[in-house]
Coordinates of C-alpha atoms in Angstrom, one line a residue:
X16 CA -167.3 19.6 23.4
X17 CA -168.6 20.2 19.9
X18 CA -168.2 23.8 18.9
X19 CA -170.2 25.6 16.2
X20 CA -168.0 26.5 13.2
X21 CA -166.3 29.9 13.3
X22 CA -168.4 32.6 11.7
X23 CA -166.7 34.5 8.9
X24 CA -169.6 36.6 7.7
X25 CA -172.5 37.0 10.1
X26 CA -172.0 38.3 13.7
X27 CA -170.6 35.7 16.1
X28 CA -173.6 36.0 18.5
X29 CA -176.3 36.8 16.0
X30 CA -179.7 36.9 17.8
X31 CA -182.4 35.6 15.5
X32 CA -184.7 38.7 15.2
X33 CA -185.9 40.2 12.0
X34 CA -184.3 43.6 12.7
X35 CA -180.9 41.8 12.9
X36 CA -181.5 39.6 9.9
X37 CA -182.8 42.0 7.4
X38 CA -179.6 44.1 7.0
X39 CA -177.7 40.9 6.2
X40 CA -180.2 39.9 3.6
X41 CA -180.1 43.4 2.1
X42 CA -176.3 43.2 1.9
X43 CA -176.4 39.9 0.1
X44 CA -179.1 41.3 -2.2
X45 CA -177.2 44.5 -3.0
X46 CA -173.6 43.3 -3.1
X47 CA -172.0 43.6 -6.6
X48 CA -170.6 40.4 -8.0
X49 CA -167.8 41.0 -10.5
X50 CA -166.2 37.6 -10.9
X51 CA -166.8 33.9 -10.4
X52 CA -164.6 34.1 -7.3
X53 CA -166.8 36.8 -5.8
X54 CA -169.9 34.7 -6.7
X55 CA -168.6 31.7 -4.8
X56 CA -167.8 33.9 -1.8
X57 CA -171.3 35.3 -2.0
X58 CA -172.7 31.7 -2.0
X59 CA -170.5 30.8 1.1
X60 CA -171.8 33.9 2.9
X61 CA -175.4 33.1 2.1
X62 CA -174.8 29.5 3.2
X63 CA -173.4 30.7 6.6
X64 CA -176.5 32.7 7.2
X65 CA -178.8 29.9 6.3
X66 CA -177.0 27.4 8.6
X67 CA -177.4 29.8 11.5
X68 CA -181.2 30.1 10.8
X69 CA -181.5 26.4 10.4
X70 CA -179.8 25.6 13.7
X71 CA -181.9 28.2 15.5
X72 CA -185.1 26.6 14.1
X73 CA -183.8 23.1 14.9
X74 CA -183.5 23.9 18.6
X75 CA -186.9 25.5 18.7
X76 CA -188.4 22.3 17.1
X77 CA -186.4 19.9 19.3
X78 CA -187.3 21.7 22.6
X79 CA -190.9 21.8 21.6
X80 CA -191.1 18.1 20.7
X81 CA -189.4 17.2 24.0
X82 CA -192.1 18.9 26.0
X83 CA -195.2 19.6 23.9
X84 CA -197.2 20.8 27.0
X85 CA -194.8 23.7 27.6
X86 CA -196.6 26.8 26.2
X87 CA -193.4 28.9 26.1
X88 CA -191.6 26.4 23.9
X89 CA -194.5 26.2 21.6
X90 CA -194.6 30.0 21.3
X91 CA -190.8 30.1 20.6
X92 CA -191.4 27.7 17.7
X93 CA -194.4 29.6 16.5
X94 CA -192.4 32.9 16.6
X95 CA -190.0 31.5 14.0
X96 CA -192.8 30.2 11.9
X97 CA -194.8 33.4 11.9
X98 CA -192.3 36.2 12.3
X99 CA -189.1 34.9 10.7
X100 CA -189.9 32.4 7.9
X101 CA -192.5 34.5 6.1
X102 CA -190.0 37.4 5.9
X103 CA -187.1 35.3 4.8
X104 CA -189.1 33.6 1.9
X105 CA -189.2 36.6 -0.5
X106 CA -185.6 37.5 0.2
X107 CA -184.6 33.9 -0.6
X108 CA -186.5 34.1 -3.8
X109 CA -184.7 37.4 -4.7
X110 CA -181.3 35.9 -3.9
X111 CA -182.1 32.9 -6.1
X112 CA -183.1 35.3 -8.9
X113 CA -179.8 37.2 -8.4
X114 CA -177.8 33.9 -8.7
X115 CA -179.8 32.8 -11.8
X116 CA -179.3 36.2 -13.4
X117 CA -175.5 36.5 -12.7
X118 CA -173.3 36.4 -15.8
X119 CA -170.8 34.3 -13.7
X120 CA -173.2 31.5 -12.8
X121 CA -172.5 29.6 -16.0
X122 CA -168.8 29.8 -15.1
X123 CA -169.3 27.8 -11.9
X124 CA -167.8 24.3 -11.9
X125 CA -170.7 22.2 -13.3
X126 CA -169.6 19.0 -11.5
X127 CA -169.7 20.8 -8.2
X128 CA -172.8 22.9 -8.6
X129 CA -175.1 21.1 -11.0
X130 CA -177.4 19.6 -8.4
X131 CA -177.5 22.8 -6.4
X132 CA -178.3 25.0 -9.4
X133 CA -181.0 22.6 -10.5
X134 CA -182.7 22.9 -7.1
X135 CA -182.4 26.7 -7.3
X136 CA -184.0 26.7 -10.7
X137 CA -186.9 24.5 -9.4
X138 CA -187.4 26.8 -6.3
X139 CA -187.7 29.8 -8.6
X140 CA -190.3 28.0 -10.7
X141 CA -192.4 27.1 -7.7
X142 CA -192.2 30.3 -5.7
X143 CA -195.4 32.3 -5.3
X144 CA -195.6 35.3 -2.9
X145 CA -199.3 34.4 -2.1
X146 CA -198.2 31.0 -0.8
X147 CA -196.0 32.4 2.0
X148 CA -198.9 33.0 4.5
X149 CA -200.5 29.7 3.4
X150 CA -197.3 27.8 4.2
X151 CA -197.1 29.6 7.6
X152 CA -200.6 28.5 8.4
X153 CA -199.8 24.9 7.3
X154 CA -196.8 24.8 9.6
X155 CA -198.8 25.9 12.6
X156 CA -201.6 23.5 11.8
X157 CA -199.2 20.6 11.3
X158 CA -197.9 21.1 14.8
X159 CA -201.3 20.4 16.3
X160 CA -200.9 16.7 15.4
X161 CA -198.1 16.5 17.9
X162 CA -200.1 18.3 20.6
X163 CA -203.1 15.9 20.1
X164 CA -201.1 12.7 19.9
X165 CA -198.5 13.5 22.6
X166 CA -201.4 13.9 25.2
X167 CA -202.5 10.3 24.6
X168 CA -202.0 7.8 27.4
X169 CA -203.8 4.7 28.7
X170 CA -204.3 3.1 32.1
X171 CA -203.6 -0.6 32.3
X172 CA -203.9 -2.0 35.8
X173 CA -203.0 0.7 38.2
X174 CA -200.4 2.3 35.9
X175 CA -200.5 5.1 33.3
X176 CA -198.6 4.4 30.0
X177 CA -197.8 6.4 27.0
X178 CA -199.0 4.6 23.8
X179 CA -195.4 3.7 23.0
X180 CA -195.0 2.1 26.5
X181 CA -198.3 0.3 26.2
X182 CA -197.3 -1.0 22.8
X183 CA -194.5 -3.0 24.5
X184 CA -197.3 -5.2 26.0
X185 CA -198.2 -6.4 22.5
X186 CA -195.2 -8.7 22.8
X187 CA -196.4 -10.3 26.0
X188 CA -197.0 -14.1 25.8
X189 CA -200.3 -13.7 27.6
X190 CA -202.9 -13.2 24.9
X191 CA -205.4 -11.6 27.2
X192 CA -202.9 -8.9 28.2
X193 CA -202.0 -8.2 24.6
X194 CA -205.7 -7.9 23.7
X195 CA -206.4 -5.5 26.6
X196 CA -203.4 -3.3 25.6
X197 CA -204.4 -3.2 21.9
X198 CA -208.0 -2.4 22.8
X199 CA -207.0 0.4 25.2
X200 CA -204.5 1.9 22.7
X201 CA -207.0 1.8 19.9
X202 CA -209.9 3.2 22.0
X203 CA -207.6 6.1 23.0
X204 CA -206.7 6.8 19.4
X205 CA -210.3 6.6 18.3
X206 CA -211.3 9.1 21.1
X207 CA -209.5 11.8 18.9
X208 CA -210.4 10.4 15.5
X209 CA -212.8 13.3 14.8
X210 CA -210.3 15.9 15.9
X211 CA -207.7 14.4 13.7
X212 CA -210.1 14.2 10.7
X213 CA -210.9 17.9 11.2
X214 CA -207.2 18.8 11.4
X215 CA -206.5 16.8 8.2
X216 CA -209.5 18.5 6.4
X217 CA -207.9 21.9 7.2
X218 CA -204.5 20.7 6.0
X219 CA -206.0 19.3 2.8
X220 CA -207.6 22.7 1.9
X221 CA -204.4 24.6 2.6
X222 CA -202.2 22.2 0.7
X223 CA -204.5 22.2 -2.3
X224 CA -204.5 26.0 -2.2
X225 CA -200.6 26.0 -2.4
X226 CA -200.8 23.8 -5.5
X227 CA -203.4 25.9 -7.3
X228 CA -201.5 29.1 -6.5
X229 CA -198.4 27.5 -8.1
X230 CA -200.4 26.5 -11.2
X231 CA -200.7 22.8 -10.5
X232 CA -203.8 20.7 -10.7
X233 CA -203.3 19.1 -7.4
X234 CA -200.9 18.9 -4.4
X235 CA -199.4 15.6 -5.4
X236 CA -198.1 17.0 -8.7
X237 CA -196.8 20.1 -6.8
X238 CA -195.0 18.0 -4.2
X239 CA -193.2 15.9 -6.8
X240 CA -191.6 19.1 -8.0
X241 CA -191.1 20.6 -4.6
X242 CA -189.4 17.5 -3.3
X243 CA -187.1 17.6 -6.4
X244 CA -188.2 14.2 -7.7
X245 CA -186.1 14.5 -10.9
X246 CA -185.5 10.7 -11.1
X247 CA -189.0 9.2 -11.1
X248 CA -192.7 10.0 -11.7
X249 CA -196.0 9.2 -10.0
X250 CA -196.4 6.3 -12.5
X251 CA -193.1 4.9 -11.3
X252 CA -194.5 4.9 -7.7
X253 CA -197.6 3.0 -8.9
X254 CA -195.4 0.5 -10.6
X255 CA -193.4 0.1 -7.4
X256 CA -196.6 -0.5 -5.4
X257 CA -197.5 -3.2 -7.9
X258 CA -194.1 -4.9 -7.5
X259 CA -194.5 -4.9 -3.8
X260 CA -198.0 -6.4 -4.1
X261 CA -196.8 -9.1 -6.4
X262 CA -193.5 -10.0 -4.8
X263 CA -193.7 -9.1 -1.1
X264 CA -197.3 -9.5 0.0
X265 CA -197.3 -13.3 -0.8
X266 CA -194.2 -13.8 1.3
X267 CA -195.8 -12.0 4.3
X268 CA -199.1 -13.9 3.8
X269 CA -197.1 -17.1 4.1
X270 CA -195.3 -15.8 7.2
X271 CA -198.7 -14.9 8.8
X272 CA -199.9 -18.5 8.2
X273 CA -196.8 -19.8 9.9
X274 CA -197.4 -17.5 12.8
X275 CA -201.0 -18.5 13.1
X276 CA -200.1 -22.2 13.1
X277 CA -197.2 -21.7 15.6
X278 CA -199.5 -19.8 18.0
X279 CA -202.2 -22.5 17.5
X280 CA -204.8 -19.9 16.6
X281 CA -207.9 -20.1 14.4
X282 CA -207.4 -16.5 13.3
X283 CA -204.6 -14.0 13.7
X284 CA -206.0 -10.8 15.4
X285 CA -204.2 -7.4 15.4
X286 CA -202.8 -8.1 18.9
X287 CA -201.1 -11.3 17.7
X288 CA -198.5 -9.9 15.3
X289 CA -195.8 -8.8 17.7
X290 CA -195.5 -11.8 20.2
X291 CA -192.7 -14.3 19.7
X292 CA -194.1 -17.4 17.9
X293 CA -192.1 -19.8 20.1
X294 CA -193.7 -18.6 23.3
X295 CA -190.6 -16.8 24.6
X296 CA -190.7 -13.6 26.6
X297 CA -190.1 -10.3 24.7
X298 CA -186.5 -9.5 23.8
X299 CA -184.8 -7.1 26.2
X300 CA -181.7 -5.7 24.4
X301 CA -181.2 -3.0 27.0
X302 CA -182.5 -1.8 30.4
X303 CA -182.8 1.9 30.1
X304 CA -182.3 4.9 27.7
X305 CA -178.8 5.3 29.1
X306 CA -178.0 1.6 28.5
X307 CA -179.4 1.8 24.9
X308 CA -177.0 4.7 24.2
X309 CA -174.0 3.0 25.7
X310 CA -174.6 -0.3 23.9
X311 CA -175.1 1.5 20.6
X312 CA -171.8 3.3 21.0
X313 CA -170.2 -0.1 21.5
X314 CA -172.0 -1.5 18.5
X315 CA -171.0 1.3 16.2
X316 CA -167.4 1.2 17.6
X317 CA -167.2 -2.5 16.6
X318 CA -168.3 -1.7 13.0
X319 CA -165.8 1.1 12.7
X320 CA -164.2 3.3 15.5
X321 CA -165.2 6.5 13.6
X322 CA -168.9 5.6 13.9
X323 CA -168.7 4.9 17.7
X324 CA -166.8 8.1 18.3
X325 CA -169.6 10.1 16.6
X326 CA -172.3 8.7 19.0
X327 CA -169.9 9.2 22.0
X328 CA -169.5 12.9 20.9
X329 CA -173.3 13.2 20.9
X330 CA -173.6 11.6 24.3
X331 CA -170.9 13.9 25.8
X332 CA -172.8 16.9 24.4
X333 CA -176.3 15.9 25.6
X334 CA -177.6 15.3 22.0
X335 CA -180.0 12.5 22.9
X336 CA -183.5 12.3 24.3
X337 CA -184.6 8.7 23.9
X338 CA -187.1 7.6 26.6
X339 CA -190.9 7.8 26.1
X340 CA -192.8 10.0 28.5
X341 CA -196.1 11.8 28.6
X342 CA -196.1 15.2 26.9
X343 CA -193.3 14.2 24.5
X344 CA -194.1 14.2 20.8
X345 CA -194.5 10.8 19.1
X346 CA -192.0 9.2 16.8
X347 CA -188.3 9.5 16.4
X348 CA -185.9 11.7 14.3
X349 CA -182.3 12.7 13.8
X350 CA -182.2 16.5 13.5
X351 CA -179.0 17.9 11.9
X352 CA -177.6 21.0 13.6
X353 CA -176.4 23.0 10.5
X354 CA -173.8 25.2 12.3
X355 CA -172.5 22.7 14.8
X356 CA -172.2 19.9 12.3
X357 CA -173.7 17.3 14.8
X358 CA -177.2 16.1 15.1
X359 CA -179.8 15.6 17.9
X360 CA -181.5 12.1 18.2
X361 CA -185.0 12.1 19.6
X362 CA -187.0 8.9 20.1
X363 CA -189.6 7.3 22.4
X364 CA -188.0 4.2 23.8
X365 CA -190.1 1.8 25.9
X366 CA -187.2 -0.7 26.3
X367 CA -188.2 -2.9 23.4
X368 CA -186.4 -4.6 20.5
X369 CA -188.0 -2.1 18.1
X370 CA -186.3 0.7 20.0
X371 CA -182.9 -0.9 19.3
X372 CA -183.7 -0.8 15.5
X373 CA -184.9 2.9 15.9
X374 CA -181.6 3.8 17.6
X375 CA -179.4 2.2 14.9
X376 CA -181.6 3.7 12.2
X377 CA -181.3 7.2 13.7
X378 CA -177.6 6.5 14.3
X379 CA -177.2 6.0 10.6
X380 CA -178.7 9.4 10.0
X381 CA -176.4 10.8 12.6
X382 CA -173.3 9.4 10.9
X383 CA -174.6 10.9 7.7
X384 CA -174.8 14.3 9.4
X385 CA -171.2 14.1 10.6
X386 CA -169.9 12.9 7.2
X387 CA -171.4 15.9 5.4
X388 CA -170.7 18.5 8.1
X389 CA -167.7 20.0 6.2
X390 CA -169.3 20.3 2.8
X391 CA -168.8 23.8 1.5
X392 CA -172.4 25.0 1.2
X393 CA -175.3 24.3 3.6
X394 CA -177.4 23.2 0.6
X395 CA -174.9 20.5 -0.2
X396 CA -175.9 18.8 3.0
X397 CA -179.7 18.8 2.2
X398 CA -179.8 15.2 1.0
X399 CA -183.1 14.0 -0.6
X400 CA -185.0 11.4 1.5
X401 CA -184.1 8.6 -1.0
X402 CA -180.5 9.1 0.1
X403 CA -181.1 10.1 3.8
X404 CA -183.1 6.9 4.4
X405 CA -180.4 4.8 2.6
X406 CA -178.0 6.0 5.3
X407 CA -180.3 4.9 8.2
X408 CA -181.8 1.7 6.8
X409 CA -178.5 0.4 5.7
X410 CA -177.2 0.9 9.2
X411 CA -180.0 -1.2 10.6
X412 CA -178.7 -4.1 8.6
X413 CA -175.0 -3.5 8.7
X414 CA -175.1 -3.2 12.5
X415 CA -176.7 -6.7 12.9
X416 CA -173.2 -8.2 12.7
X417 CA -172.4 -6.5 16.1
X418 CA -175.7 -7.1 17.9
X419 CA -174.0 -9.4 20.4
X420 CA -173.5 -6.1 22.3
X421 CA -177.2 -6.2 23.0
X422 CA -177.7 -9.9 23.3
X423 CA -175.3 -12.2 25.1
X424 CA -177.6 -15.2 24.6
X425 CA -177.0 -16.8 21.1
X426 CA -180.7 -17.8 20.7
X427 CA -181.9 -14.3 21.5
X428 CA -179.4 -12.9 19.0
X429 CA -180.8 -15.2 16.3
X430 CA -184.4 -14.2 17.2
X431 CA -183.5 -10.5 17.0
X432 CA -181.9 -11.0 13.5
X433 CA -184.9 -13.0 12.3
X434 CA -187.3 -10.4 13.6
X435 CA -185.3 -7.6 11.9
X436 CA -185.3 -9.3 8.5
X437 CA -189.0 -10.0 8.6
X438 CA -189.6 -6.4 9.6
X439 CA -187.5 -5.3 6.6
X440 CA -190.0 -7.1 4.3
X441 CA -193.0 -5.9 6.4
X442 CA -191.9 -2.3 5.8
X443 CA -192.6 -2.5 2.1
X444 CA -196.4 -3.1 2.0
X445 CA -197.0 -0.4 4.6
X446 CA -194.9 2.1 2.6
X447 CA -196.9 1.2 -0.5
X448 CA -200.2 1.7 1.4
X449 CA -199.3 5.1 2.9
X450 CA -197.9 6.3 -0.4
X451 CA -200.8 5.2 -2.5
X452 CA -203.2 6.6 0.0
X453 CA -201.6 10.0 -0.3
X454 CA -201.7 9.9 -4.1
X455 CA -205.5 9.3 -3.7
X456 CA -206.0 12.0 -1.0
X457 CA -204.4 14.8 -3.0
X458 CA -205.8 13.8 -6.5
X459 CA -209.3 13.8 -4.9
X460 CA -209.1 17.0 -2.9
X461 CA -212.9 17.4 -2.4
X462 CA -213.4 14.0 -0.7
X463 CA -215.4 13.5 2.5
X464 CA -214.3 11.7 5.7
X465 CA -216.3 8.7 4.6
X466 CA -214.7 8.5 1.2
X467 CA -211.3 8.9 2.8
X468 CA -211.9 5.9 5.1
X469 CA -213.2 3.8 2.2
X470 CA -210.2 4.7 0.1
X471 CA -207.9 3.7 2.9
X472 CA -209.7 0.4 3.4
X473 CA -209.5 -0.5 -0.3
X474 CA -205.8 0.2 -0.5
X475 CA -205.0 -1.4 2.9
X476 CA -206.8 -4.6 1.8
X477 CA -204.9 -4.7 -1.4
X478 CA -201.6 -5.0 0.5
X479 CA -202.8 -7.6 3.0
X480 CA -204.4 -5.4 5.7
X481 CA -201.7 -6.4 8.2
X482 CA -202.5 -10.1 7.4
X483 CA -204.9 -10.3 10.4
X484 CA -208.7 -10.8 11.0
X485 CA -210.3 -7.4 11.6
X486 CA -213.8 -8.7 12.2
X487 CA -215.6 -6.5 14.7
X488 CA -212.8 -4.0 14.6
X489 CA -213.9 -2.1 11.4
X490 CA -213.7 1.4 13.0
X491 CA -210.1 0.9 14.1
X492 CA -209.1 -0.5 10.7
X493 CA -210.7 2.5 8.9
X494 CA -208.8 5.0 11.0
X495 CA -205.4 3.3 11.2
X496 CA -203.9 5.9 8.8
X497 CA -204.2 8.5 11.6
X498 CA -201.3 7.0 13.5
X499 CA -198.9 7.8 10.6
X500 CA -197.5 11.2 11.5
X501 CA -195.9 11.7 8.0
X502 CA -199.4 12.0 6.5
X503 CA -200.1 15.0 8.8
X504 CA -196.6 16.6 9.1
X505 CA -194.5 15.7 6.1
X506 CA -196.8 14.8 3.2
X507 CA -195.4 12.5 0.5
X508 CA -192.3 11.7 2.6
X509 CA -192.8 8.0 2.6
X510 CA -192.2 6.2 -0.7
X511 CA -188.5 7.0 -0.1
X512 CA -188.5 4.5 2.8
X513 CA -189.4 1.7 0.3
X514 CA -186.8 2.8 -2.3
X515 CA -184.1 3.2 0.4
X516 CA -185.1 -0.2 1.9
X517 CA -184.2 -1.9 -1.4
X518 CA -181.0 0.1 -1.5
X519 CA -180.2 -0.9 2.1
X520 CA -180.7 -4.6 1.3
X521 CA -178.3 -4.2 -1.6
X522 CA -175.7 -2.3 0.6
X523 CA -176.0 -5.1 3.2
X524 CA -175.6 -7.7 0.5
X525 CA -172.3 -6.0 -0.6
X526 CA -171.3 -5.8 3.1
X527 CA -171.9 -9.5 3.7
X528 CA -169.7 -10.3 0.6
X529 CA -166.9 -7.9 1.6
X530 CA -167.4 -6.0 4.9
X531 CA -164.4 -3.6 4.4
X532 CA -165.3 -2.7 0.8
X533 CA -169.1 -2.6 1.5
X534 CA -168.7 -0.3 4.4
X535 CA -166.2 2.0 2.6
X536 CA -168.6 2.3 -0.4
X537 CA -171.5 3.1 1.9
X538 CA -169.5 5.8 3.7
X539 CA -168.2 7.3 0.5
X540 CA -171.7 7.6 -0.8
X541 CA -172.9 9.4 2.3
X542 CA -169.9 11.9 2.2
X543 CA -171.3 13.2 -1.1
X544 CA -174.3 14.8 0.6
X545 CA -176.4 16.2 -2.3
X546 CA -173.5 17.2 -4.6
X547 CA -174.4 14.4 -7.0
X548 CA -177.7 13.0 -8.4
X549 CA -179.5 10.2 -6.5
X550 CA -178.4 7.7 -9.1
X551 CA -174.8 8.7 -8.8
X552 CA -174.9 8.5 -5.0
X553 CA -176.4 5.0 -5.1
X554 CA -173.7 4.0 -7.7
X555 CA -171.0 5.3 -5.3
X556 CA -172.5 3.0 -2.7
X557 CA -172.0 0.1 -5.2
X558 CA -175.8 -0.4 -5.8
X559 CA -178.5 0.6 -8.2
X560 CA -181.3 3.2 -7.8
X561 CA -183.9 0.7 -9.0
X562 CA -187.3 -0.3 -7.8
X563 CA -188.5 -2.5 -10.7
X564 CA -190.4 -5.7 -10.0
X565 CA -187.3 -7.8 -11.0
X566 CA -185.1 -6.0 -8.5
X567 CA -187.7 -6.2 -5.7
X568 CA -187.9 -10.0 -6.4
X569 CA -184.1 -10.4 -6.5
X570 CA -183.6 -8.6 -3.1
X571 CA -186.6 -10.3 -1.4
X572 CA -185.1 -13.7 -2.4
X573 CA -181.8 -12.6 -0.9
X574 CA -183.5 -11.6 2.4
X575 CA -185.3 -15.0 2.5
X576 CA -182.1 -16.9 1.9
X577 CA -180.5 -15.0 4.8
X578 CA -183.5 -15.7 7.0
X579 CA -183.1 -19.4 6.3
X580 CA -179.4 -19.3 7.4
X581 CA -180.2 -17.9 10.8

């Protein structure tokens, strides 16, 4: 069994209540620091406390998302958000001030602490006492998205399905069944469109307030600083969007034309994008959540025994919840457990091919969690999304060499690989749409619901609008953004998927050329956590942190070449 690391500073069985925490914060705040050795000990002690708090919060979040209808679990989550976090925030700021003011800080090893100290400096610049209650309110409001969407289900025939389960029918070869499933899923989403618009209006106001309090003109500019985007600007994101529009959209438009011809349709409709174009039944890489976990352990083992052992450890310790069910929050995640050094994988499997890719994606995150578990400070493990998603998206591609574990039929294996490579390209325009939409949202904070829908439509059209005919489905098209939980729960966490997708293609290219070296470079990069800059981590992986039009073109051509080989 996985055991939490031995505590050297905080009590072994610390109960997370403010009366237990405050004396520890006060000790850290008041402790004299008389040498660089004492400063490093102080950093380790603070780190131990933060890891305990993070793991406690992680379990509250995990349990709530596994059962959103359970009022007690919701209250446990809200207790931390309302009673613990707001009291921690000013102390954290004071501890950051203490670190910045220490005469020994500039004696710390710069190679080891540069990235960490840069983040501390940025946190000090952004901290505003008046934002503490606003951020608490934001966290409570964000959670409502899960409550609204996890209650969604549809009846098809005489059976009730979660939206994830109903989505599996979109791969059915019977077009009338696909159309019925799509229409029912869409009607159910639209039933709550006003509720979700109202929720987003509230979040918009609160987020804009945070930005103004911190002396920013808008929340977009605030978040670029808060997310520590030291390596690129909003203009770089716009340039990346343009590169995707120029290099990727034409490829996908051509793919859509091929799909239309193969299916012998006059027009592709939204329910025609997932079905196999050769008329074959949907891929069935596994039969149940248990089977998915077992096969993924075998797959990871075949890549490298260390990787398979990590997933086996998770299984042995009950660190998976993979099957879709009513009352479970949407989406999927890998949640690191800061004290234990292992993660929890949550997803909504409906026994589809897409669930296989979700599992290996989250498995990549999980491996990253294990590889960084022994880094000295908790903050060293807080990798930026551009690096975290490199871990997961690279694993989606590296693992393809071992997908025979899921498919014993050679033709099905080829189909799966083709679908995956097309999905890799399809990711990029959606990333550009979601990111550009958020730029618009937060730089136009006084917009109305109607203006929001119009902005979405303009941006979505620019990137192909899914390459289907939306005639008569205008309301569904205008509200499609509501299905993207990141917009509600983790604003501006999206462009990283595009950057990391390019990085993942480059990692995979290296792996194809030299599997042993490619895998070793990938793992070495992940071991760094966030002790180096993003560019240095990508360089360690043997790739470039680059999202120029030329690089997008080069990598897209490589993917197309690989597609032609299958």
